[in-house]
CSV table of C-alpha atoms in Angstrom, one decimal:
chain,number,residue,atom,x,y,z
A,216,MET,CA,-9.9,30.0,-20.4
A,217,ASN,CA,-10.6,26.6,-18.8
A,218,ILE,CA,-7.9,24.9,-20.9
A,219,ALA,CA,-5.4,27.7,-20.0
A,220,MET,CA,-6.3,27.1,-16.3
A,221,ASN,CA,-5.8,23.4,-16.6
A,222,THR,CA,-2.5,23.8,-18.3
A,223,LEU,CA,-1.5,26.2,-15.6
A,224,LYS,CA,-2.5,23.6,-12.9
A,225,LEU,CA,-0.7,20.7,-14.6
A,226,ASN,CA,2.4,23.0,-15.0
A,227,SER,CA,2.4,23.4,-11.3
A,228,LEU,CA,2.4,19.6,-10.8
A,229,ALA,CA,5.3,19.4,-13.3
A,230,TRP,CA,7.1,22.1,-11.3
A,231,ASN,CA,6.5,20.3,-8.1
A,232,CYS,CA,7.9,17.1,-9.6
A,233,ALA,CA,10.9,19.1,-10.7
A,234,LYS,CA,11.4,20.3,-7.2
A,235,ALA,CA,10.6,17.0,-5.4
A,236,LEU,CA,12.4,14.4,-7.5
A,237,PRO,CA,15.9,15.9,-7.4
A,238,CYS,CA,15.8,15.6,-3.6
A,239,LEU,CA,15.3,11.8,-4.1
A,240,PHE,CA,18.2,11.5,-6.5
A,241,LEU,CA,20.4,13.6,-4.2
A,242,LEU,CA,19.7,11.0,-1.6
A,243,LEU,CA,20.6,8.3,-4.1
A,244,GLY,CA,24.0,9.9,-4.5
A,245,THR,CA,24.7,10.5,-0.8
A,246,VAL,CA,23.4,7.4,0.9
A,247,PRO,CA,25.0,4.2,-0.3
A,248,ALA,CA,22.7,2.0,1.8
A,249,PHE,CA,19.9,2.3,-0.7
A,250,ALA,CA,19.6,-0.8,-2.8
A,251,GLU,CA,16.3,-1.7,-4.4
A,252,GLY,CA,14.0,-2.8,-1.6
A,253,SER,CA,13.1,-6.5,-1.3
A,254,ARG,CA,9.4,-6.1,-0.8
A,255,VAL,CA,7.0,-7.1,-3.6
A,256,VAL,CA,6.0,-4.3,-6.0
A,257,ALA,CA,2.9,-2.2,-5.0
A,258,THR,CA,3.2,-3.2,-1.3
A,259,GLY,CA,4.4,0.3,-0.4
A,260,GLY,CA,1.2,1.8,-1.6
A,261,GLY,CA,1.2,5.5,-2.6
A,262,THR,CA,1.6,8.6,-0.5
A,263,THR,CA,-1.3,10.6,0.9
A,264,ILE,CA,-1.7,14.3,0.6
A,265,GLU,CA,-0.4,14.4,4.2
A,266,GLY,CA,2.9,12.6,3.3
A,267,SER,CA,2.2,9.2,5.0
A,268,ALA,CA,2.1,6.0,3.0
A,269,GLY,CA,-1.4,5.0,2.0
A,270,GLY,CA,-3.8,5.8,-0.7
A,271,GLY,CA,-4.5,9.4,-1.8
A,272,ILE,CA,-6.4,10.7,1.3
A,273,VAL,CA,-6.3,7.8,3.8
A,274,PRO,CA,-3.1,6.6,5.5
A,275,TRP,CA,-2.7,2.9,5.4
A,276,ALA,CA,-0.8,0.5,7.7
A,277,VAL,CA,1.9,0.0,5.1
A,278,ILE,CA,5.4,1.5,5.4
A,279,ASN,CA,6.5,3.7,2.5
A,280,GLY,CA,8.8,2.4,-0.1
A,281,TYR,CA,10.0,-1.2,-0.6
A,282,GLY,CA,12.5,-1.7,2.3
A,283,SER,CA,12.1,-5.0,4.1
A,284,SER,CA,13.8,-6.0,7.4
A,285,ASP,CA,17.0,-4.0,8.0
A,286,GLU,CA,16.6,-2.1,4.7
A,287,TRP,CA,16.2,1.6,4.2
A,288,SER,CA,13.9,3.2,1.7
A,289,ALA,CA,13.2,6.8,0.6
A,290,THR,CA,10.4,8.3,-1.4
A,291,ALA,CA,9.7,11.7,-2.9
A,292,MET,CA,6.3,12.7,-4.3
A,293,ALA,CA,4.4,15.5,-6.0
A,294,THR,CA,0.7,15.6,-5.9
A,295,GLY,CA,-2.0,17.9,-7.3
A,296,VAL,CA,-5.7,18.0,-6.6
A,297,TYR,CA,-7.7,20.1,-8.9
A,298,VAL,CA,-11.3,20.6,-7.7
A,299,ASP,CA,-13.8,23.3,-8.9
A,300,ASP,CA,-12.8,26.3,-6.8
A,301,PHE,CA,-9.5,25.2,-5.3
A,302,THR,CA,-6.2,23.6,-6.1
A,303,LEU,CA,-4.1,21.6,-3.6
A,304,ASN,CA,-0.4,21.1,-4.4
A,305,VAL,CA,1.7,18.9,-2.2
A,306,ILE,CA,5.4,18.0,-2.3
A,307,GLY,CA,6.7,15.4,0.2
A,308,ALA,CA,9.4,13.0,1.1
A,309,SER,CA,9.8,10.1,3.4
A,310,LEU,CA,12.4,7.9,4.9
A,311,SER,CA,11.7,4.4,6.2
A,312,PHE,CA,13.7,1.6,7.9
A,313,ASP,CA,13.1,-2.1,8.6
A,314,ASN,CA,9.6,-2.0,7.2
A,315,ARG,CA,8.7,-0.7,10.6
A,316,PHE,CA,9.6,3.0,11.0
A,317,GLU,CA,8.5,5.8,8.6
A,318,LEU,CA,9.3,9.5,8.8
A,319,SER,CA,7.6,11.9,6.4
A,320,LEU,CA,7.4,15.5,5.5
A,321,ALA,CA,4.8,17.2,3.3
A,322,ARG,CA,4.3,20.7,2.3
A,323,GLN,CA,0.8,21.7,1.2
A,324,THR,CA,-0.2,24.8,-0.8
A,325,PHE,CA,-3.9,25.3,-1.1
A,326,ASP,CA,-4.8,27.9,-3.8
A,327,LEU,CA,-8.2,29.6,-3.4
A,328,ASP,CA,-8.7,29.9,-7.1
A,329,THR,CA,-12.1,31.6,-7.0
A,330,MET,CA,-11.7,33.6,-3.8
A,331,GLY,CA,-8.1,34.6,-4.4
A,332,GLY,CA,-5.2,34.0,-2.0
A,333,GLU,CA,-3.7,30.8,-0.6
A,334,LEU,CA,-3.4,28.7,2.5
A,335,GLY,CA,-0.7,26.2,3.4
A,336,GLN,CA,0.6,23.9,6.0
A,337,ASP,CA,3.6,21.7,6.8
A,338,ILE,CA,3.1,18.2,8.0
A,339,PHE,CA,5.7,16.1,9.8
A,340,GLY,CA,4.6,12.4,10.1
A,341,ILE,CA,5.8,9.4,12.0
A,342,LYS,CA,4.6,5.8,11.7
A,343,TYR,CA,5.5,2.7,13.6
A,344,LYS,CA,4.4,-0.9,12.7
A,345,LEU,CA,3.0,-2.6,15.8
A,346,ALA,CA,2.0,-6.0,14.5
A,347,GLY,CA,1.2,-8.2,11.6
A,348,GLU,CA,2.6,-8.5,8.0
A,349,LEU,CA,0.5,-7.1,5.1
A,350,LEU,CA,1.0,-10.2,2.9
A,351,TYR,CA,1.9,-13.0,5.3
A,352,THR,CA,0.0,-13.1,8.6
A,353,ALA,CA,-3.7,-13.7,9.4
A,354,MET,CA,-3.5,-10.7,11.5
A,355,PRO,CA,-3.6,-7.5,9.5
A,356,GLN,CA,-0.6,-5.2,9.5
A,357,ILE,CA,-1.3,-2.7,12.2
A,358,THR,CA,0.5,0.6,12.5
A,359,LEU,CA,0.4,3.6,14.8
A,360,GLY,CA,1.0,7.0,13.3
A,361,ALA,CA,1.0,10.7,14.1
A,362,GLN,CA,1.0,13.8,12.0
A,363,TYR,CA,2.1,17.2,13.4
A,364,LYS,CA,0.7,20.0,11.3
A,365,ARG,CA,1.3,23.7,11.4
A,366,VAL,CA,-0.4,26.3,9.1
A,367,ASP,CA,1.7,29.0,7.4
A,368,ASP,CA,-0.5,31.9,8.2
A,369,PHE,CA,-3.1,31.8,10.9
A,370,ALA,CA,-5.0,34.9,9.7
A,371,ILE,CA,-7.7,33.2,7.6
A,372,PRO,CA,-8.1,30.2,9.9
A,373,GLN,CA,-8.4,32.5,12.9
A,374,ALA,CA,-10.9,34.7,11.1
A,375,VAL,CA,-13.2,31.7,10.4
A,376,GLY,CA,-13.1,30.5,14.0
A,377,ALA,CA,-10.1,28.2,14.5
A,378,ARG,CA,-8.5,28.1,17.9
A,379,SER,CA,-4.9,27.0,17.0
A,380,ASP,CA,-2.4,27.2,14.2
A,381,TRP,CA,-1.0,23.7,14.9
A,382,GLY,CA,-2.4,20.3,15.7
A,383,LEU,CA,-1.5,16.7,16.1
A,384,ASP,CA,-3.4,13.9,14.4
A,385,VAL,CA,-2.9,10.4,15.9
A,386,TYR,CA,-4.2,7.4,14.0
A,387,ILE,CA,-4.1,3.6,14.0
A,388,ALA,CA,-4.4,1.8,10.7
A,389,ALA,CA,-4.9,-1.9,9.8
A,390,SER,CA,-4.2,-3.2,6.3
A,391,LYS,CA,-4.3,-6.7,4.8
A,392,VAL,CA,-3.9,-8.1,1.4
A,393,PHE,CA,-6.2,-11.1,0.6
A,394,PHE,CA,-4.6,-13.2,-2.1
A,395,ASP,CA,-6.8,-14.6,-4.9
A,396,ALA,CA,-9.9,-12.9,-3.4
A,397,VAL,CA,-12.0,-11.6,-6.3
A,398,ALA,CA,-11.8,-13.1,-9.7
A,399,GLY,CA,-8.3,-14.4,-9.0
A,400,ARG,CA,-7.1,-10.9,-8.0
A,401,ASN,CA,-5.5,-9.8,-4.8
A,402,VAL,CA,-7.5,-7.3,-2.7
A,403,LEU,CA,-6.3,-4.8,-0.1
A,404,LEU,CA,-8.5,-3.7,2.7
A,405,ASN,CA,-7.6,-0.9,5.0
A,406,GLY,CA,-9.3,0.7,8.0
A,407,THR,CA,-8.0,3.7,9.9
A,408,VAL,CA,-9.2,5.5,13.1
A,409,ARG,CA,-7.9,9.0,13.5
A,410,ALA,CA,-8.1,11.4,16.5
A,411,THR,CA,-7.9,14.9,15.1
A,412,LYS,CA,-8.8,18.6,15.8
A,413,ALA,CA,-8.0,19.6,12.2
A,414,ASN,CA,-10.5,21.7,10.2
A,415,GLN,CA,-10.3,20.7,6.5
A,416,THR,CA,-7.2,18.5,7.4
A,417,GLY,CA,-5.6,21.5,9.1
A,418,LEU,CA,-5.7,24.0,6.3
A,419,LEU,CA,-8.3,25.9,8.2
A,420,GLY,CA,-6.5,25.5,11.6
A,421,PHE,CA,-7.3,23.3,14.6
A,422,GLY,CA,-10.1,23.2,17.1
A,423,THR,CA,-12.7,26.0,17.4
A,424,GLN,CA,-13.4,28.8,19.8
A,425,ALA,CA,-16.3,26.7,21.1
A,426,ASN,CA,-14.7,23.2,21.1
A,427,ASN,CA,-11.1,22.0,21.6
A,428,ASP,CA,-11.8,18.3,21.9
A,429,TYR,CA,-10.4,15.6,19.7
A,430,GLN,CA,-12.8,14.1,17.2
A,431,PHE,CA,-12.6,10.4,16.3
A,432,VAL,CA,-13.1,9.8,12.6
A,433,LEU,CA,-13.1,6.6,10.5
A,434,GLU,CA,-11.3,6.2,7.2
A,435,ALA,CA,-11.4,3.2,4.8
A,436,SER,CA,-9.9,2.0,1.6
A,437,ALA,CA,-10.4,-1.0,-0.6
A,438,ALA,CA,-8.4,-1.8,-3.7
A,439,VAL,CA,-8.2,-4.7,-6.2
A,440,LEU,CA,-4.9,-5.4,-7.9
A,441,LEU,CA,-6.0,-5.8,-11.5
A,442,THR,CA,-2.4,-6.9,-12.4
A,443,ASP,CA,0.8,-7.0,-10.4
A,444,ASN,CA,1.3,-3.3,-11.1
A,445,LEU,CA,-2.2,-1.8,-11.4
A,446,ALA,CA,-4.6,-1.2,-8.5
A,447,LEU,CA,-8.1,0.1,-8.7
A,448,GLY,CA,-9.7,1.3,-5.5
A,449,ILE,CA,-11.9,3.5,-3.5
A,450,GLU,CA,-11.4,5.6,-0.4
A,451,TYR,CA,-13.6,7.2,2.2
A,452,ARG,CA,-12.5,9.7,4.8
A,453,GLN,CA,-14.8,10.9,7.5
A,454,LYS,CA,-14.1,14.5,8.7
A,455,PRO,CA,-15.0,16.6,11.6
A,456,ASN,CA,-17.5,19.4,11.0
A,457,GLU,CA,-16.7,21.9,13.7
A,458,LEU,CA,-16.3,25.4,12.2
A,459,ALA,CA,-19.5,27.3,12.3
A,460,PHE,CA,-18.8,29.5,9.3
A,461,ALA,CA,-19.1,26.7,6.7
A,462,ARG,CA,-20.0,23.1,6.5
A,463,GLU,CA,-17.2,20.5,6.1
A,464,ASP,CA,-18.0,17.2,4.4
A,465,ASP,CA,-16.5,13.7,4.3
A,466,TRP,CA,-14.1,13.0,1.4
A,467,GLN,CA,-14.1,10.2,-1.0
A,468,ASP,CA,-12.3,9.1,-4.2
A,469,VAL,CA,-11.9,6.4,-6.8
A,470,PHE,CA,-8.3,5.8,-7.7
A,471,LEU,CA,-6.2,4.0,-10.3
A,472,ALA,CA,-2.6,3.4,-9.2
A,473,TRP,CA,0.1,2.3,-11.6
A,474,PHE,CA,3.2,0.9,-9.9
A,475,ILE,CA,5.5,1.1,-13.0
A,476,ASN,CA,8.3,-0.5,-11.1
A,477,LYS,CA,9.8,-0.3,-7.6
A,478,HIS,CA,11.1,3.2,-8.4
A,479,LEU,CA,8.2,5.0,-10.0
A,480,SER,CA,4.5,5.1,-9.5
A,481,VAL,CA,1.6,7.3,-10.7
A,482,VAL,CA,-1.7,7.5,-9.0
A,483,THR,CA,-4.7,9.2,-10.6
A,484,ALA,CA,-8.1,9.6,-8.8
A,485,TYR,CA,-11.4,11.3,-9.1
A,486,ALA,CA,-12.1,13.0,-5.8
A,487,ASN,CA,-15.3,14.4,-4.2
A,488,LEU,CA,-14.3,16.7,-1.4
A,489,GLY,CA,-17.9,18.0,-0.7
A,490,SER,CA,-18.3,21.5,0.6
A,491,ILE,CA,-15.2,23.6,1.3
A,492,ALA,CA,-15.4,27.0,2.9
A,493,GLY,CA,-18.9,27.6,1.6
A,494,PHE,CA,-18.2,26.3,-2.0
A,495,ALA,CA,-20.4,23.3,-2.4
A,496,ASP,CA,-19.7,20.0,-4.2
A,497,GLN,CA,-16.0,20.3,-4.9
A,498,GLN,CA,-15.0,17.6,-7.3
A,499,GLY,CA,-12.1,17.0,-9.5
A,500,TRP,CA,-8.9,15.1,-10.5
A,501,TYR,CA,-6.1,14.0,-8.3
A,502,VAL,CA,-2.6,13.2,-9.8
A,503,SER,CA,0.4,12.0,-7.9
A,504,VAL,CA,3.8,11.0,-9.1
A,505,GLU,CA,6.2,9.2,-6.7
A,506,GLY,CA,9.8,8.1,-6.9
A,507,THR,CA,11.2,5.5,-4.6
A,508,LEU,CA,14.6,4.3,-3.6
B,48,MET,CA,-20.5,11.1,-7.7
B,49,SER,CA,-20.9,10.8,-3.9
B,50,ARG,CA,-24.1,8.7,-4.4
B,51,LEU,CA,-22.3,6.5,-6.8
B,52,LEU,CA,-19.5,5.9,-4.2
B,53,LEU,CA,-21.9,5.3,-1.4
B,54,LYS,CA,-23.6,2.7,-3.6
B,55,LEU,CA,-20.2,1.2,-4.5
B,56,LEU,CA,-19.0,0.8,-0.9
B,57,PRO,CA,-21.4,-1.9,0.2
B,58,VAL,CA,-21.1,-3.7,-3.2
B,59,ALA,CA,-17.3,-3.7,-2.8
B,60,ALA,CA,-17.6,-4.9,0.8
B,61,TRP,CA,-20.0,-7.6,-0.3
B,62,LEU,CA,-17.7,-8.7,-3.1
B,63,PHE,CA,-14.6,-8.9,-0.9
B,64,PHE,CA,-16.3,-10.8,1.9
B,65,THR,CA,-18.1,-13.2,-0.2
B,66,GLY,CA,-15.0,-13.6,-2.4
B,67,CYS,CA,-13.0,-14.5,0.7
B,68,ALA,CA,-15.7,-16.9,1.9
B,69,VAL,CA,-15.9,-18.7,-1.5
B,70,GLN,CA,-12.2,-19.0,-1.6
B,71,LYS,CA,-12.2,-20.7,1.8
B,72,ALA,CA,-14.7,-23.2,0.7
B,73,GLU,CA,-12.8,-23.9,-2.5
B,74,SER,CA,-9.4,-24.3,-0.8
B,75,SER,CA,-10.7,-26.8,1.8
B,76,ALA,CA,-12.6,-29.0,-0.7
B,77,PRO,CA,-9.8,-30.1,-3.0
B,78,GLN,CA,-7.7,-31.3,-0.1
B,79,VAL,CA,-10.2,-34.1,0.6
B,80,ASN,CA,-10.1,-35.2,-3.0
B,81,SER,CA,-6.4,-34.6,-3.7
B,82,LYS,CA,-5.5,-38.2,-4.3
B,83,ASN,CA,-8.2,-38.8,-6.8
B,84,SER,CA,-8.0,-35.5,-8.6
B,85,THR,CA,-4.4,-35.6,-9.8
B,86,SER,CA,-5.6,-36.2,-13.4
B,87,SER,CA,-8.3,-33.5,-13.1
B,88,GLN,CA,-7.9,-30.2,-14.8
B,89,HIS,CA,-9.2,-28.4,-11.7
B,90,THR,CA,-6.3,-28.6,-9.3
B,91,LEU,CA,-3.9,-25.8,-8.8
B,92,TYR,CA,-1.2,-28.3,-9.6
B,93,GLN,CA,-2.6,-28.8,-13.1
B,94,ALA,CA,-2.9,-25.0,-13.6
B,95,LEU,CA,0.7,-24.7,-12.7
B,96,GLY,CA,1.6,-27.1,-15.5
B,97,GLY,CA,1.9,-30.3,-13.5
B,98,GLU,CA,5.3,-31.9,-12.9
B,99,VAL,CA,6.9,-30.2,-16.0
B,100,GLY,CA,5.5,-26.8,-15.1
B,101,LEU,CA,6.5,-27.0,-11.5
B,102,SER,CA,10.0,-28.2,-12.4
B,103,ALA,CA,10.5,-25.3,-14.7
B,104,ILE,CA,9.2,-22.9,-12.0
B,105,VAL,CA,11.6,-24.3,-9.4
B,106,ASP,CA,14.5,-24.2,-11.9
B,107,GLY,CA,13.7,-20.6,-12.6
B,108,LEU,CA,13.6,-19.9,-8.8
B,109,LEU,CA,16.9,-21.6,-8.3
B,110,ALA,CA,18.5,-19.7,-11.1
B,111,ARG,CA,17.4,-16.4,-9.6
B,112,ILE,CA,18.5,-17.4,-6.1
B,113,ALA,CA,22.0,-18.3,-7.5
B,114,THR,CA,22.6,-14.7,-8.7
B,115,ASP,CA,21.0,-12.9,-5.7
B,116,GLN,CA,23.8,-11.8,-3.3
B,117,ARG,CA,21.1,-11.1,-0.6
B,118,ILE,CA,20.1,-14.7,-0.1
B,119,VAL,CA,22.5,-17.0,-1.9
B,120,HIS,CA,24.6,-17.5,1.2
B,121,HIS,CA,21.7,-19.4,2.8
B,122,PHE,CA,22.2,-22.1,0.2
B,123,GLN,CA,26.0,-22.5,0.5
B,124,GLU,CA,25.8,-25.8,2.3
B,125,THR,CA,22.6,-26.9,0.5
B,126,ASP,CA,22.5,-30.0,-1.8
B,127,ILE,CA,20.9,-28.2,-4.6
B,128,ALA,CA,19.7,-31.3,-6.5
B,129,LEU,CA,18.0,-32.6,-3.4
B,130,PHE,CA,16.6,-29.2,-2.5
B,131,ARG,CA,15.2,-29.0,-6.1
B,132,GLU,CA,13.4,-32.4,-5.7
B,133,ARG,CA,12.0,-31.4,-2.2
B,134,ALA,CA,10.8,-28.0,-3.5
B,135,ILE,CA,9.0,-29.6,-6.4
B,136,GLU,CA,7.4,-32.2,-4.1
B,137,HIS,CA,6.4,-29.5,-1.6
B,138,PHE,CA,4.8,-27.2,-4.2
B,139,CYS,CA,3.0,-30.2,-5.7
B,140,LEU,CA,1.6,-31.1,-2.3
B,141,VAL,CA,0.6,-27.6,-1.5
B,142,ALA,CA,-1.1,-27.3,-5.0
B,143,ASP,CA,-3.2,-30.5,-4.4
B,144,GLY,CA,-1.0,-32.5,-6.8
B,145,GLY,CA,-1.1,-35.5,-4.5
B,146,CYS,CA,2.7,-35.8,-4.3
B,147,VAL,CA,4.4,-37.3,-1.2
B,148,TYR,CA,6.7,-34.8,0.3
B,149,HIS,CA,9.8,-36.4,1.8
B,150,GLY,CA,11.3,-33.4,3.5
B,151,GLU,CA,10.9,-32.0,7.0
B,152,ASN,CA,8.2,-29.5,7.8
B,153,MET,CA,8.8,-25.8,7.1
B,154,ALA,CA,9.6,-25.0,10.7
B,155,LEU,CA,12.1,-27.8,11.1
B,156,SER,CA,13.8,-27.4,7.7
B,157,HIS,CA,14.5,-23.7,8.4
B,158,GLN,CA,15.6,-24.1,12.0
B,159,GLY,CA,18.8,-22.2,12.8
B,160,LEU,CA,18.9,-20.5,9.4
B,161,ASN,CA,17.6,-17.2,10.7
B,162,ILE,CA,15.7,-16.4,7.5
B,163,THR,CA,14.7,-12.8,7.7
B,164,GLN,CA,11.7,-11.0,6.3
B,165,ALA,CA,14.0,-9.5,3.6
B,166,ASP,CA,15.1,-13.0,2.6
B,167,PHE,CA,11.5,-14.2,2.5
B,168,ASP,CA,10.4,-11.1,0.5
B,169,ALA,CA,13.3,-11.7,-2.0
B,170,LEU,CA,12.3,-15.3,-2.4
B,171,VAL,CA,8.6,-14.4,-3.0
B,172,GLY,CA,9.8,-11.9,-5.6
B,173,HIS,CA,11.8,-14.5,-7.4
B,174,LEU,CA,9.0,-17.0,-7.3
B,175,ILE,CA,6.6,-14.5,-8.9
B,176,GLU,CA,9.2,-13.7,-11.6
B,177,SER,CA,9.8,-17.4,-12.3
B,178,MET,CA,6.0,-18.0,-12.6
B,179,LYS,CA,5.7,-15.0,-14.9
B,180,GLU,CA,8.5,-16.4,-17.1
B,181,GLN,CA,6.5,-19.7,-17.4
B,182,GLN,CA,3.4,-17.6,-18.5
B,183,ILE,CA,1.5,-18.7,-15.4
B,184,PRO,CA,-1.7,-16.6,-15.3
B,185,LEU,CA,-2.1,-14.0,-12.6
B,186,SER,CA,-5.0,-15.8,-10.9
B,187,THR,CA,-3.0,-19.1,-10.7
B,188,ARG,CA,0.0,-17.3,-9.4
B,189,ASN,CA,-2.1,-15.6,-6.7
B,190,ALA,CA,-3.7,-19.0,-5.8
B,191,LEU,CA,-0.3,-20.5,-5.1
B,192,LEU,CA,0.9,-17.4,-3.2
B,193,LYS,CA,-2.2,-17.6,-1.1
B,194,ARG,CA,-1.2,-21.1,0.1
B,195,LEU,CA,2.5,-20.3,0.6
B,196,ALA,CA,2.2,-16.9,2.3
B,197,PRO,CA,1.0,-18.3,5.7
B,198,MET,CA,4.2,-20.3,5.9
B,199,TYR,CA,6.0,-17.0,6.6
B,200,SER,CA,5.8,-17.5,10.4
B,201,ASP,CA,7.2,-21.1,10.2
B,202,ILE,CA,10.1,-20.1,7.9
B,203,THR,CA,11.4,-16.8,9.3
B,204,TYR,CA,13.3,-15.9,12.4
B,205,HIS,CA,14.1,-19.4,13.7
């Protein structure tokens, strides 16, 4: 039963890849401006479950892809998160320019494996680099970002006490790579501050009947580049806990990212998402495949 | 799992910050001794293979620049033989090899060239590939990049 379930879950990731990657290659055919980006491999990071460049759950200050000054880059990704009682599937794409602007789209489907049913949301993200260069300046690279989110069907979020079916997260992120920092390896540190009204990142709507204020949450990542192409890291994401019907916990994960080349990367992680909608201790695997132009 | 992570966070933070602190101490110490330590095995210069190693790295870098349409135009009026000598001297100096660098400083020597971030990124990529071709270990490559990376502001957009 379990094996069948896991196979089913992995099949859905494969299916999402099959949907997401052709979009990328369609871009390859239609936009002649895409040459391989000039930035150093791995400096684009991965793509979060919300579509922005970063780790798995924390947006970083990096701009998606490998485009440097005056260069375009595009990415497409498919991600699956398989915890005890839920499955999150995400497909997403991004377009970036000048190593400064990033636009992203992500479509999340959240299967309520045990309860039955599903939730979903669409996320439109923008990101703008304010200052600093990840590799080259003493000042960290600092970016300002926003994520506009809207849930598919407000029935369940409303029933559990959410006020709105859409919300806007605004965040500022600072990232820096320290060369030769630990055992001759380069280290990336990232800190993000986010203003949000989202319950469970928005899957359970935004705000509550009792409280419609923005909450400020802290998110952090640290990674060591074991080789030029392999990064081992940890992430922590603080989350609001506003809905009365069930507790919401902070999220964390340990990840291994393999940047095979500037066109393909695979990120695997073990994530602890805590309590979700009354189901305690939700843990499981995260897999993300990303293509970059 | 969550307890493990909570324990890992401060350990990781400690590693990073002490790691950085140790590096600072190390990088300032050899500069004082650079003239005496050229025969020592401990300098970055030695780790890069000394004069022979650096020459091969610079030759590999030049070969990659020559075939890169993005940046080769910056070198159209460059005396390549002279550039090669200056680059080897400069890397030697940066790596505590005790060489005398006869060129102008980075800001002056790139004045008016309008080197972009993409140009700089491309050159960094070629340098990494050239060092890999010479079998320079990751930690040695990172140590050199650490010293070259801050030159970005002097080199670009002038």
